[in-house]
């Protein structure tokens, strides 16, 4: 799981560094909540008019993992 998350983080960072990126930055992480749930989350920042493209791109990269 850690390796997959690191690969996803690297892919998101690479996408964010491009001039035509749909998001400014993104981060992937995970945590255990109260020993009852394991949560994986992805957070991203985008321009207001690019949020749909950002969401689509992140979804595609997550599915590729």
Steps between C-alpha positions, in 0.01 A plus 500: 500500500779742588674436169179557306435825686856619431461421129169687492657797679784509249257487206290780646812712562616444143161604362488809725841615375382527138397835354150380404435306822136473613609552862764702681596229746372175648591270784405142581497361852346239725426452866324275748207659677434383854615146414175449308559636150788540262458813287688591185457857385611720216496876530551739210505871430382630165390818334127557547417429137713182484356300789321250274814434294698461823251249639494304174880486480539390862234233454678367191836486675350331805339233281831443319661405831 
